[in-house]
mmCIF file of N, CA, C and O in Angstrom:
data_model
loop_
_atom_site.group_PDB
_atom_site.id
_atom_site.type_symbol
_atom_site.label_atom_id
_atom_site.label_comp_id
_atom_site.label_asym_id
_atom_site.label_seq_id
_atom_site.Cartn_x
_atom_site.Cartn_y
_atom_site.Cartn_z
ATOM 1 N N MET U 1 0.780 -1.188 0.025
ATOM 2 C CA MET U 1 -0.003 0.040 -0.178
ATOM 3 C C MET U 1 0.837 1.195 0.048
ATOM 4 O O MET U 1 1.878 1.352 0.625
ATOM 5 N N THR U 2 0.438 2.185 -0.551
ATOM 6 C CA THR U 2 1.126 3.653 -0.725
ATOM 7 C C THR U 2 0.963 4.368 0.615
ATOM 8 O O THR U 2 -0.170 4.509 0.954
ATOM 9 N N ALA U 3 2.088 4.807 1.020
ATOM 10 C CA ALA U 3 1.975 5.626 2.244
ATOM 11 C C ALA U 3 1.377 7.015 1.831
ATOM 12 O O ALA U 3 1.489 7.397 0.753
ATOM 13 N N GLY U 4 1.005 7.647 2.871
ATOM 14 C CA GLY U 4 0.328 9.116 2.583
ATOM 15 C C GLY U 4 -1.356 9.138 2.415
ATOM 16 O O GLY U 4 -1.781 10.193 2.468
ATOM 17 N N CYS U 5 -1.940 8.034 2.436
ATOM 18 C CA CYS U 5 -3.295 7.949 2.375
ATOM 19 C C CYS U 5 -3.840 7.576 3.634
ATOM 20 O O CYS U 5 -3.825 6.455 4.172
ATOM 21 N N THR U 6 -4.481 8.750 4.255
ATOM 22 C CA THR U 6 -5.253 8.687 5.452
ATOM 23 C C THR U 6 -6.515 7.937 5.399
ATOM 24 O O THR U 6 -7.047 7.593 6.531
ATOM 25 N N HIS U 7 -6.959 7.581 4.159
ATOM 26 C CA HIS U 7 -8.245 7.066 4.115
ATOM 27 C C HIS U 7 -8.379 5.760 4.269
ATOM 28 O O HIS U 7 -9.370 5.026 4.371
ATOM 29 N N LEU U 8 -7.215 5.056 4.463
ATOM 30 C CA LEU U 8 -7.087 3.529 4.439
ATOM 31 C C LEU U 8 -7.686 3.245 5.816
ATOM 32 O O LEU U 8 -8.159 2.023 5.988
ATOM 33 N N ALA U 9 -7.806 4.137 6.894
ATOM 34 C CA ALA U 9 -8.616 3.810 8.059
ATOM 35 C C ALA U 9 -9.917 3.477 7.949
ATOM 36 O O ALA U 9 -10.524 2.922 8.740
ATOM 37 N N GLN U 10 -10.493 3.919 6.687
ATOM 38 C CA GLN U 10 -11.908 3.554 6.336
ATOM 39 C C GLN U 10 -12.115 1.895 5.937
ATOM 40 O O GLN U 10 -13.197 1.629 5.942
ATOM 41 N N VAL U 11 -11.037 1.489 5.415
ATOM 42 C CA VAL U 11 -11.096 0.133 5.044
ATOM 43 C C VAL U 11 -11.608 -0.991 6.237
ATOM 44 O O VAL U 11 -10.915 -0.977 7.249
ATOM 45 N N ARG U 12 -12.466 -1.820 5.941
ATOM 46 C CA ARG U 12 -12.942 -2.759 6.832
ATOM 47 C C ARG U 12 -13.017 -4.131 5.928
ATOM 48 O O ARG U 12 -12.983 -4.107 4.512
ATOM 49 N N PRO U 13 -13.188 -5.266 6.672
ATOM 50 C CA PRO U 13 -13.352 -6.434 5.938
ATOM 51 C C PRO U 13 -14.738 -6.486 5.458
ATOM 52 O O PRO U 13 -15.768 -6.247 6.202
ATOM 53 N N VAL U 14 -15.038 -6.527 4.155
ATOM 54 C CA VAL U 14 -16.309 -6.419 3.549
ATOM 55 C C VAL U 14 -16.703 -7.650 2.644
ATOM 56 O O VAL U 14 -15.723 -8.337 2.289
ATOM 57 N N THR U 15 -17.844 -7.963 2.452
ATOM 58 C CA THR U 15 -18.394 -8.826 1.603
ATOM 59 C C THR U 15 -19.204 -8.131 0.439
ATOM 60 O O THR U 15 -20.096 -7.260 0.797
ATOM 61 N N PRO U 16 -18.737 -8.208 -0.526
ATOM 62 C CA PRO U 16 -19.634 -7.534 -1.832
ATOM 63 C C PRO U 16 -21.025 -7.924 -1.546
ATOM 64 O O PRO U 16 -21.483 -8.903 -1.379
ATOM 65 N N THR U 17 -21.779 -6.898 -1.726
ATOM 66 C CA THR U 17 -23.367 -6.745 -1.528
ATOM 67 C C THR U 17 -24.031 -7.561 -2.805
ATOM 68 O O THR U 17 -25.172 -8.033 -2.477
ATOM 69 N N THR U 18 -23.385 -7.465 -3.902
ATOM 70 C CA THR U 18 -24.061 -8.225 -5.215
ATOM 71 C C THR U 18 -22.757 -8.806 -5.937
ATOM 72 O O THR U 18 -21.707 -8.569 -5.754
ATOM 73 N N HIS U 19 -23.381 -9.460 -7.033
ATOM 74 C CA HIS U 19 -22.265 -9.764 -7.961
ATOM 75 C C HIS U 19 -22.141 -9.070 -9.405
ATOM 76 O O HIS U 19 -21.767 -9.434 -10.287
ATOM 77 N N GLY U 20 -22.798 -8.061 -9.167
ATOM 78 C CA GLY U 20 -22.885 -7.022 -10.325
ATOM 79 C C GLY U 20 -23.033 -5.399 -9.676
ATOM 80 O O GLY U 20 -23.211 -5.326 -8.539
ATOM 81 N N CYS U 21 -23.070 -4.497 -10.613
ATOM 82 C CA CYS U 21 -23.356 -3.341 -10.097
ATOM 83 C C CYS U 21 -24.718 -3.064 -9.306
ATOM 84 O O CYS U 21 -25.720 -3.436 -10.349
ATOM 85 N N GLU U 22 -24.801 -2.753 -8.234
ATOM 86 C CA GLU U 22 -26.197 -2.722 -7.696
ATOM 87 C C GLU U 22 -27.298 -1.882 -8.454
ATOM 88 O O GLU U 22 -28.264 -2.214 -8.593
ATOM 89 N N GLU U 23 -26.856 -0.559 -8.892
ATOM 90 C CA GLU U 23 -27.695 0.336 -9.563
ATOM 91 C C GLU U 23 -27.998 -0.082 -10.866
ATOM 92 O O GLU U 23 -29.130 -0.032 -11.403
ATOM 93 N N CYS U 24 -27.018 -0.555 -11.677
ATOM 94 C CA CYS U 24 -27.270 -1.292 -13.038
ATOM 95 C C CYS U 24 -28.117 -2.335 -12.857
ATOM 96 O O CYS U 24 -28.989 -2.670 -13.813
ATOM 97 N N LEU U 25 -28.108 -3.339 -11.929
ATOM 98 C CA LEU U 25 -28.823 -4.368 -11.823
ATOM 99 C C LEU U 25 -30.229 -3.927 -11.547
ATOM 100 O O LEU U 25 -31.256 -4.498 -12.164
ATOM 101 N N ARG U 26 -30.487 -2.847 -10.947
ATOM 102 C CA ARG U 26 -31.998 -2.417 -10.609
ATOM 103 C C ARG U 26 -32.509 -1.843 -11.842
ATOM 104 O O ARG U 26 -33.688 -1.967 -12.070
ATOM 105 N N SER U 27 -31.635 -1.111 -12.658
ATOM 106 C CA SER U 27 -32.203 -0.341 -13.795
ATOM 107 C C SER U 27 -32.063 -1.249 -15.099
ATOM 108 O O SER U 27 -32.670 -0.897 -16.088
ATOM 109 N N GLY U 28 -31.501 -2.421 -15.076
ATOM 110 C CA GLY U 28 -31.396 -3.109 -16.191
ATOM 111 C C GLY U 28 -30.072 -2.684 -17.109
ATOM 112 O O GLY U 28 -30.068 -2.964 -18.367
ATOM 113 N N SER U 29 -29.362 -1.844 -16.758
ATOM 114 C CA SER U 29 -28.089 -1.201 -17.390
ATOM 115 C C SER U 29 -27.050 -2.080 -17.437
ATOM 116 O O SER U 29 -27.063 -3.135 -16.738
ATOM 117 N N ARG U 30 -26.140 -1.913 -18.335
ATOM 118 C CA ARG U 30 -24.663 -2.546 -18.421
ATOM 119 C C ARG U 30 -23.740 -1.831 -17.754
ATOM 120 O O ARG U 30 -23.730 -0.575 -17.829
ATOM 121 N N TRP U 31 -22.631 -2.636 -17.342
ATOM 122 C CA TRP U 31 -21.461 -2.103 -16.811
ATOM 123 C C TRP U 31 -20.187 -2.476 -17.589
ATOM 124 O O TRP U 31 -20.309 -3.549 -18.196
ATOM 125 N N VAL U 32 -19.131 -1.799 -17.583
ATOM 126 C CA VAL U 32 -17.609 -2.174 -18.131
ATOM 127 C C VAL U 32 -16.951 -3.018 -16.962
ATOM 128 O O VAL U 32 -16.704 -4.241 -17.275
ATOM 129 N N HIS U 33 -16.710 -2.488 -15.822
ATOM 130 C CA HIS U 33 -15.859 -3.004 -14.867
ATOM 131 C C HIS U 33 -16.564 -2.807 -13.511
ATOM 132 O O HIS U 33 -17.097 -1.752 -13.529
ATOM 133 N N LEU U 34 -16.182 -3.588 -12.408
ATOM 134 C CA LEU U 34 -16.763 -3.333 -11.142
ATOM 135 C C LEU U 34 -15.809 -3.129 -10.104
ATOM 136 O O LEU U 34 -14.519 -3.331 -10.210
ATOM 137 N N ARG U 35 -16.174 -2.250 -9.119
ATOM 138 C CA ARG U 35 -15.351 -1.766 -8.047
ATOM 139 C C ARG U 35 -16.202 -2.010 -6.847
ATOM 140 O O ARG U 35 -17.304 -1.885 -6.674
ATOM 141 N N THR U 36 -15.501 -2.514 -5.711
ATOM 142 C CA THR U 36 -16.063 -2.801 -4.525
ATOM 143 C C THR U 36 -15.641 -1.811 -3.467
ATOM 144 O O THR U 36 -14.433 -1.604 -3.316
ATOM 145 N N CYS U 37 -16.588 -1.288 -2.726
ATOM 146 C CA CYS U 37 -16.286 -0.092 -1.605
ATOM 147 C C CYS U 37 -15.709 -0.969 -0.422
ATOM 148 O O CYS U 37 -16.324 -2.011 -0.009
ATOM 149 N N LEU U 38 -14.585 -0.476 0.011
ATOM 150 C CA LEU U 38 -13.865 -1.319 1.001
ATOM 151 C C LEU U 38 -14.354 -0.738 2.624
ATOM 152 O O LEU U 38 -13.776 -1.192 3.449
ATOM 153 N N THR U 39 -15.442 -0.021 2.472
ATOM 154 C CA THR U 39 -16.026 0.428 3.740
ATOM 155 C C THR U 39 -17.186 -0.323 3.985
ATOM 156 O O THR U 39 -17.571 -0.598 5.135
ATOM 157 N N CYS U 40 -18.157 -0.556 2.836
ATOM 158 C CA CYS U 40 -19.344 -1.156 3.220
ATOM 159 C C CYS U 40 -19.809 -2.337 2.210
ATOM 160 O O CYS U 40 -20.746 -3.111 2.466
ATOM 161 N N GLY U 41 -18.787 -2.533 1.195
ATOM 162 C CA GLY U 41 -19.112 -3.610 0.322
ATOM 163 C C GLY U 41 -19.964 -3.304 -0.921
ATOM 164 O O GLY U 41 -20.216 -4.280 -1.713
ATOM 165 N N HIS U 42 -20.513 -2.100 -1.020
ATOM 166 C CA HIS U 42 -21.257 -1.695 -2.235
ATOM 167 C C HIS U 42 -20.405 -2.032 -3.362
ATOM 168 O O HIS U 42 -19.181 -1.858 -3.361
ATOM 169 N N VAL U 43 -21.227 -2.588 -4.387
ATOM 170 C CA VAL U 43 -20.514 -2.749 -5.741
ATOM 171 C C VAL U 43 -20.968 -1.936 -6.851
ATOM 172 O O VAL U 43 -22.234 -1.813 -6.916
ATOM 173 N N GLY U 44 -20.316 -1.163 -7.389
ATOM 174 C CA GLY U 44 -20.791 -0.226 -8.423
ATOM 175 C C GLY U 44 -19.598 -0.265 -9.785
ATOM 176 O O GLY U 44 -18.701 -0.971 -9.541
ATOM 177 N N CYS U 45 -20.164 0.309 -10.639
ATOM 178 C CA CYS U 45 -19.456 0.060 -11.976
ATOM 179 C C CYS U 45 -18.388 1.353 -12.088
ATOM 180 O O CYS U 45 -18.693 2.420 -11.317
ATOM 181 N N CYS U 46 -17.350 1.197 -13.037
ATOM 182 C CA CYS U 46 -16.325 2.025 -13.061
ATOM 183 C C CYS U 46 -16.678 3.245 -13.805
ATOM 184 O O CYS U 46 -17.903 3.355 -14.380
ATOM 185 N N ASP U 47 -15.960 4.176 -14.033
ATOM 186 C CA ASP U 47 -16.125 5.492 -14.710
ATOM 187 C C ASP U 47 -16.075 5.087 -16.345
ATOM 188 O O ASP U 47 -16.642 6.135 -17.080
ATOM 189 N N SER U 48 -15.754 4.149 -16.764
ATOM 190 C CA SER U 48 -15.869 3.821 -18.157
ATOM 191 C C SER U 48 -17.336 3.401 -18.439
ATOM 192 O O SER U 48 -17.691 3.197 -19.781
ATOM 193 N N SER U 49 -18.097 2.945 -17.450
ATOM 194 C CA SER U 49 -19.372 2.617 -17.645
ATOM 195 C C SER U 49 -20.295 3.824 -17.632
ATOM 196 O O SER U 49 -19.972 4.860 -17.043
ATOM 197 N N GLN U 50 -21.519 3.681 -18.191
ATOM 198 C CA GLN U 50 -22.221 4.832 -18.393
ATOM 199 C C GLN U 50 -22.855 5.423 -16.870
ATOM 200 O O GLN U 50 -22.808 6.622 -16.791
ATOM 201 N N GLY U 51 -22.999 4.440 -16.104
ATOM 202 C CA GLY U 51 -23.608 4.995 -14.810
ATOM 203 C C GLY U 51 -22.606 5.691 -13.862
ATOM 204 O O GLY U 51 -22.935 6.401 -13.008
ATOM 205 N N LYS U 52 -21.237 5.208 -13.933
ATOM 206 C CA LYS U 52 -20.200 5.570 -13.014
ATOM 207 C C LYS U 52 -20.810 5.443 -11.503
ATOM 208 O O LYS U 52 -20.566 6.420 -10.807
ATOM 209 N N HIS U 53 -21.367 4.502 -11.233
ATOM 210 C CA HIS U 53 -21.909 4.164 -9.938
ATOM 211 C C HIS U 53 -20.977 4.040 -8.898
ATOM 212 O O HIS U 53 -21.324 4.517 -7.661
ATOM 213 N N ALA U 54 -19.748 3.516 -8.956
ATOM 214 C CA ALA U 54 -18.829 3.481 -8.038
ATOM 215 C C ALA U 54 -18.369 4.779 -7.450
ATOM 216 O O ALA U 54 -18.257 5.289 -6.310
ATOM 217 N N THR U 55 -18.211 5.806 -8.487
ATOM 218 C CA THR U 55 -17.780 7.092 -8.159
ATOM 219 C C THR U 55 -18.951 7.745 -7.409
ATOM 220 O O THR U 55 -18.895 8.404 -6.501
ATOM 221 N N GLY U 56 -20.021 7.567 -7.973
ATOM 222 C CA GLY U 56 -21.505 8.176 -7.409
ATOM 223 C C GLY U 56 -21.443 7.723 -5.881
ATOM 224 O O GLY U 56 -21.897 8.656 -5.028
ATOM 225 N N HIS U 57 -21.276 6.571 -5.572
ATOM 226 C CA HIS U 57 -21.179 5.900 -4.277
ATOM 227 C C HIS U 57 -20.418 6.840 -3.328
ATOM 228 O O HIS U 57 -20.763 7.188 -2.272
ATOM 229 N N PHE U 58 -19.121 6.982 -3.976
ATOM 230 C CA PHE U 58 -18.092 7.741 -3.114
ATOM 231 C C PHE U 58 -18.777 9.164 -2.821
ATOM 232 O O PHE U 58 -18.641 9.744 -1.674
ATOM 233 N N HIS U 59 -19.501 9.848 -3.828
ATOM 234 C CA HIS U 59 -19.741 11.224 -3.752
ATOM 235 C C HIS U 59 -20.984 11.219 -2.645
ATOM 236 O O HIS U 59 -21.104 12.119 -1.879
ATOM 237 N N GLU U 60 -21.728 10.171 -2.702
ATOM 238 C CA GLU U 60 -22.747 10.172 -1.683
ATOM 239 C C GLU U 60 -22.520 9.765 -0.297
ATOM 240 O O GLU U 60 -23.129 10.246 0.663
ATOM 241 N N THR U 61 -21.554 9.022 -0.136
ATOM 242 C CA THR U 61 -21.231 8.486 1.141
ATOM 243 C C THR U 61 -19.824 8.923 1.818
ATOM 244 O O THR U 61 -19.728 8.815 3.172
ATOM 245 N N GLY U 62 -19.054 9.260 0.930
ATOM 246 C CA GLY U 62 -17.637 9.625 1.437
ATOM 247 C C GLY U 62 -16.677 8.421 1.619
ATOM 248 O O GLY U 62 -15.593 8.642 2.067
ATOM 249 N N HIS U 63 -17.124 7.169 1.090
ATOM 250 C CA HIS U 63 -16.560 6.124 1.406
ATOM 251 C C HIS U 63 -15.241 6.127 0.237
ATOM 252 O O HIS U 63 -15.669 6.067 -0.891
ATOM 253 N N ALA U 64 -14.126 6.464 0.695
ATOM 254 C CA ALA U 64 -12.938 6.857 -0.357
ATOM 255 C C ALA U 64 -12.293 5.717 -0.990
ATOM 256 O O ALA U 64 -11.777 5.925 -2.245
ATOM 257 N N VAL U 65 -12.242 4.578 -0.507
ATOM 258 C CA VAL U 65 -11.460 3.463 -1.033
ATOM 259 C C VAL U 65 -12.188 2.404 -1.672
ATOM 260 O O VAL U 65 -13.099 1.697 -1.079
ATOM 261 N N VAL U 66 -11.889 2.042 -2.892
ATOM 262 C CA VAL U 66 -12.589 0.853 -3.476
ATOM 263 C C VAL U 66 -11.363 -0.014 -3.983
ATOM 264 O O VAL U 66 -10.266 0.432 -4.090
ATOM 265 N N GLN U 67 -11.864 -1.300 -4.303
ATOM 266 C CA GLN U 67 -10.891 -2.306 -4.895
ATOM 267 C C GLN U 67 -11.577 -2.907 -6.161
ATOM 268 O O GLN U 67 -12.734 -2.924 -6.381
ATOM 269 N N SER U 68 -10.635 -3.176 -7.215
ATOM 270 C CA SER U 68 -11.104 -3.747 -8.348
ATOM 271 C C SER U 68 -11.921 -5.004 -7.890
ATOM 272 O O SER U 68 -11.367 -5.803 -7.331
ATOM 273 N N ALA U 69 -13.137 -5.361 -8.648
ATOM 274 C CA ALA U 69 -13.617 -6.689 -8.474
ATOM 275 C C ALA U 69 -13.539 -7.387 -9.572
ATOM 276 O O ALA U 69 -14.319 -8.438 -9.749
ATOM 277 N N GLU U 70 -12.697 -7.028 -10.369
ATOM 278 C CA GLU U 70 -12.447 -7.882 -11.691
ATOM 279 C C GLU U 70 -11.425 -8.971 -11.379
ATOM 280 O O GLU U 70 -10.468 -8.854 -10.434
ATOM 281 N N ARG U 71 -11.710 -10.176 -11.972
ATOM 282 C CA ARG U 71 -10.913 -11.414 -11.716
ATOM 283 C C ARG U 71 -9.457 -11.036 -12.143
ATOM 284 O O ARG U 71 -9.156 -10.599 -13.016
ATOM 285 N N GLY U 72 -8.657 -11.503 -11.065
ATOM 286 C CA GLY U 72 -7.094 -11.256 -11.397
ATOM 287 C C GLY U 72 -6.599 -10.088 -10.934
ATOM 288 O O GLY U 72 -5.458 -9.645 -11.191
ATOM 289 N N GLU U 73 -7.331 -9.108 -10.567
ATOM 290 C CA GLU U 73 -7.010 -7.661 -10.121
ATOM 291 C C GLU U 73 -7.178 -7.465 -8.745
ATOM 292 O O GLU U 73 -8.253 -7.931 -8.193
ATOM 293 N N SER U 74 -6.289 -6.874 -8.058
ATOM 294 C CA SER U 74 -6.386 -6.719 -6.491
ATOM 295 C C SER U 74 -5.951 -5.217 -6.265
ATOM 296 O O SER U 74 -5.951 -4.820 -5.075
ATOM 297 N N TRP U 75 -5.891 -4.243 -7.084
ATOM 298 C CA TRP U 75 -5.589 -2.906 -6.792
ATOM 299 C C TRP U 75 -6.594 -2.205 -6.217
ATOM 300 O O TRP U 75 -7.835 -2.526 -6.150
ATOM 301 N N ARG U 76 -6.305 -1.232 -5.385
ATOM 302 C CA ARG U 76 -7.219 -0.317 -4.681
ATOM 303 C C ARG U 76 -6.784 1.158 -5.020
ATOM 304 O O ARG U 76 -5.799 1.494 -5.379
ATOM 305 N N TRP U 77 -8.132 2.051 -5.122
ATOM 306 C CA TRP U 77 -8.093 3.263 -5.373
ATOM 307 C C TRP U 77 -8.735 4.280 -4.343
ATOM 308 O O TRP U 77 -9.665 3.924 -3.859
ATOM 309 N N CYS U 78 -8.088 5.299 -4.085
ATOM 310 C CA CYS U 78 -8.588 6.152 -3.113
ATOM 311 C C CYS U 78 -9.090 7.463 -3.950
ATOM 312 O O CYS U 78 -8.230 8.020 -4.869
ATOM 313 N N TYR U 79 -10.413 7.538 -3.948
ATOM 314 C CA TYR U 79 -11.005 8.753 -4.604
ATOM 315 C C TYR U 79 -10.503 10.274 -4.198
ATOM 316 O O TYR U 79 -10.337 11.180 -5.007
ATOM 317 N N VAL U 80 -10.418 10.233 -2.894
ATOM 318 C CA VAL U 80 -9.799 11.523 -2.285
ATOM 319 C C VAL U 80 -8.565 12.037 -2.811
ATOM 320 O O VAL U 80 -8.067 12.979 -3.343
ATOM 321 N N ASP U 81 -7.538 10.998 -2.628
ATOM 322 C CA ASP U 81 -6.282 11.391 -2.941
ATOM 323 C C ASP U 81 -5.902 10.931 -4.377
ATOM 324 O O ASP U 81 -4.776 11.375 -4.955
ATOM 325 N N GLN U 82 -6.866 10.502 -5.152
ATOM 326 C CA GLN U 82 -6.696 10.224 -6.603
ATOM 327 C C GLN U 82 -5.517 9.318 -6.867
ATOM 328 O O GLN U 82 -4.495 9.774 -7.810
ATOM 329 N N LYS U 83 -5.183 8.348 -6.059
ATOM 330 C CA LYS U 83 -4.059 7.380 -6.303
ATOM 331 C C LYS U 83 -4.138 5.991 -5.932
ATOM 332 O O LYS U 83 -5.353 5.708 -5.092
ATOM 333 N N LEU U 84 -3.394 5.118 -6.509
ATOM 334 C CA LEU U 84 -3.495 3.680 -5.976
ATOM 335 C C LEU U 84 -2.976 3.545 -4.534
ATOM 336 O O LEU U 84 -1.978 4.411 -4.204
ATOM 337 N N VAL U 85 -3.770 2.969 -3.779
ATOM 338 C CA VAL U 85 -3.309 2.764 -2.354
ATOM 339 C C VAL U 85 -2.946 1.320 -1.908
ATOM 340 O O VAL U 85 -3.533 0.295 -2.625
#
């Protein structure tokens, strides 16, 4: 993890709430890639998706750190610091 991100204190052991983007599943929309909120487990779509629901979740909740939910990827991103953590 990268030093300098104070938002890592928000990270909790979470279980993803769905197997797809929560909002896209409700609306019948499609997503490109998924991100899991490491504070509450919300699953949202990435900014390449039309809904940009992972970023929207951050703006609504302030939950700053997400992890890629894509197979074979384990990187984490802090929306506040705009960097990998």
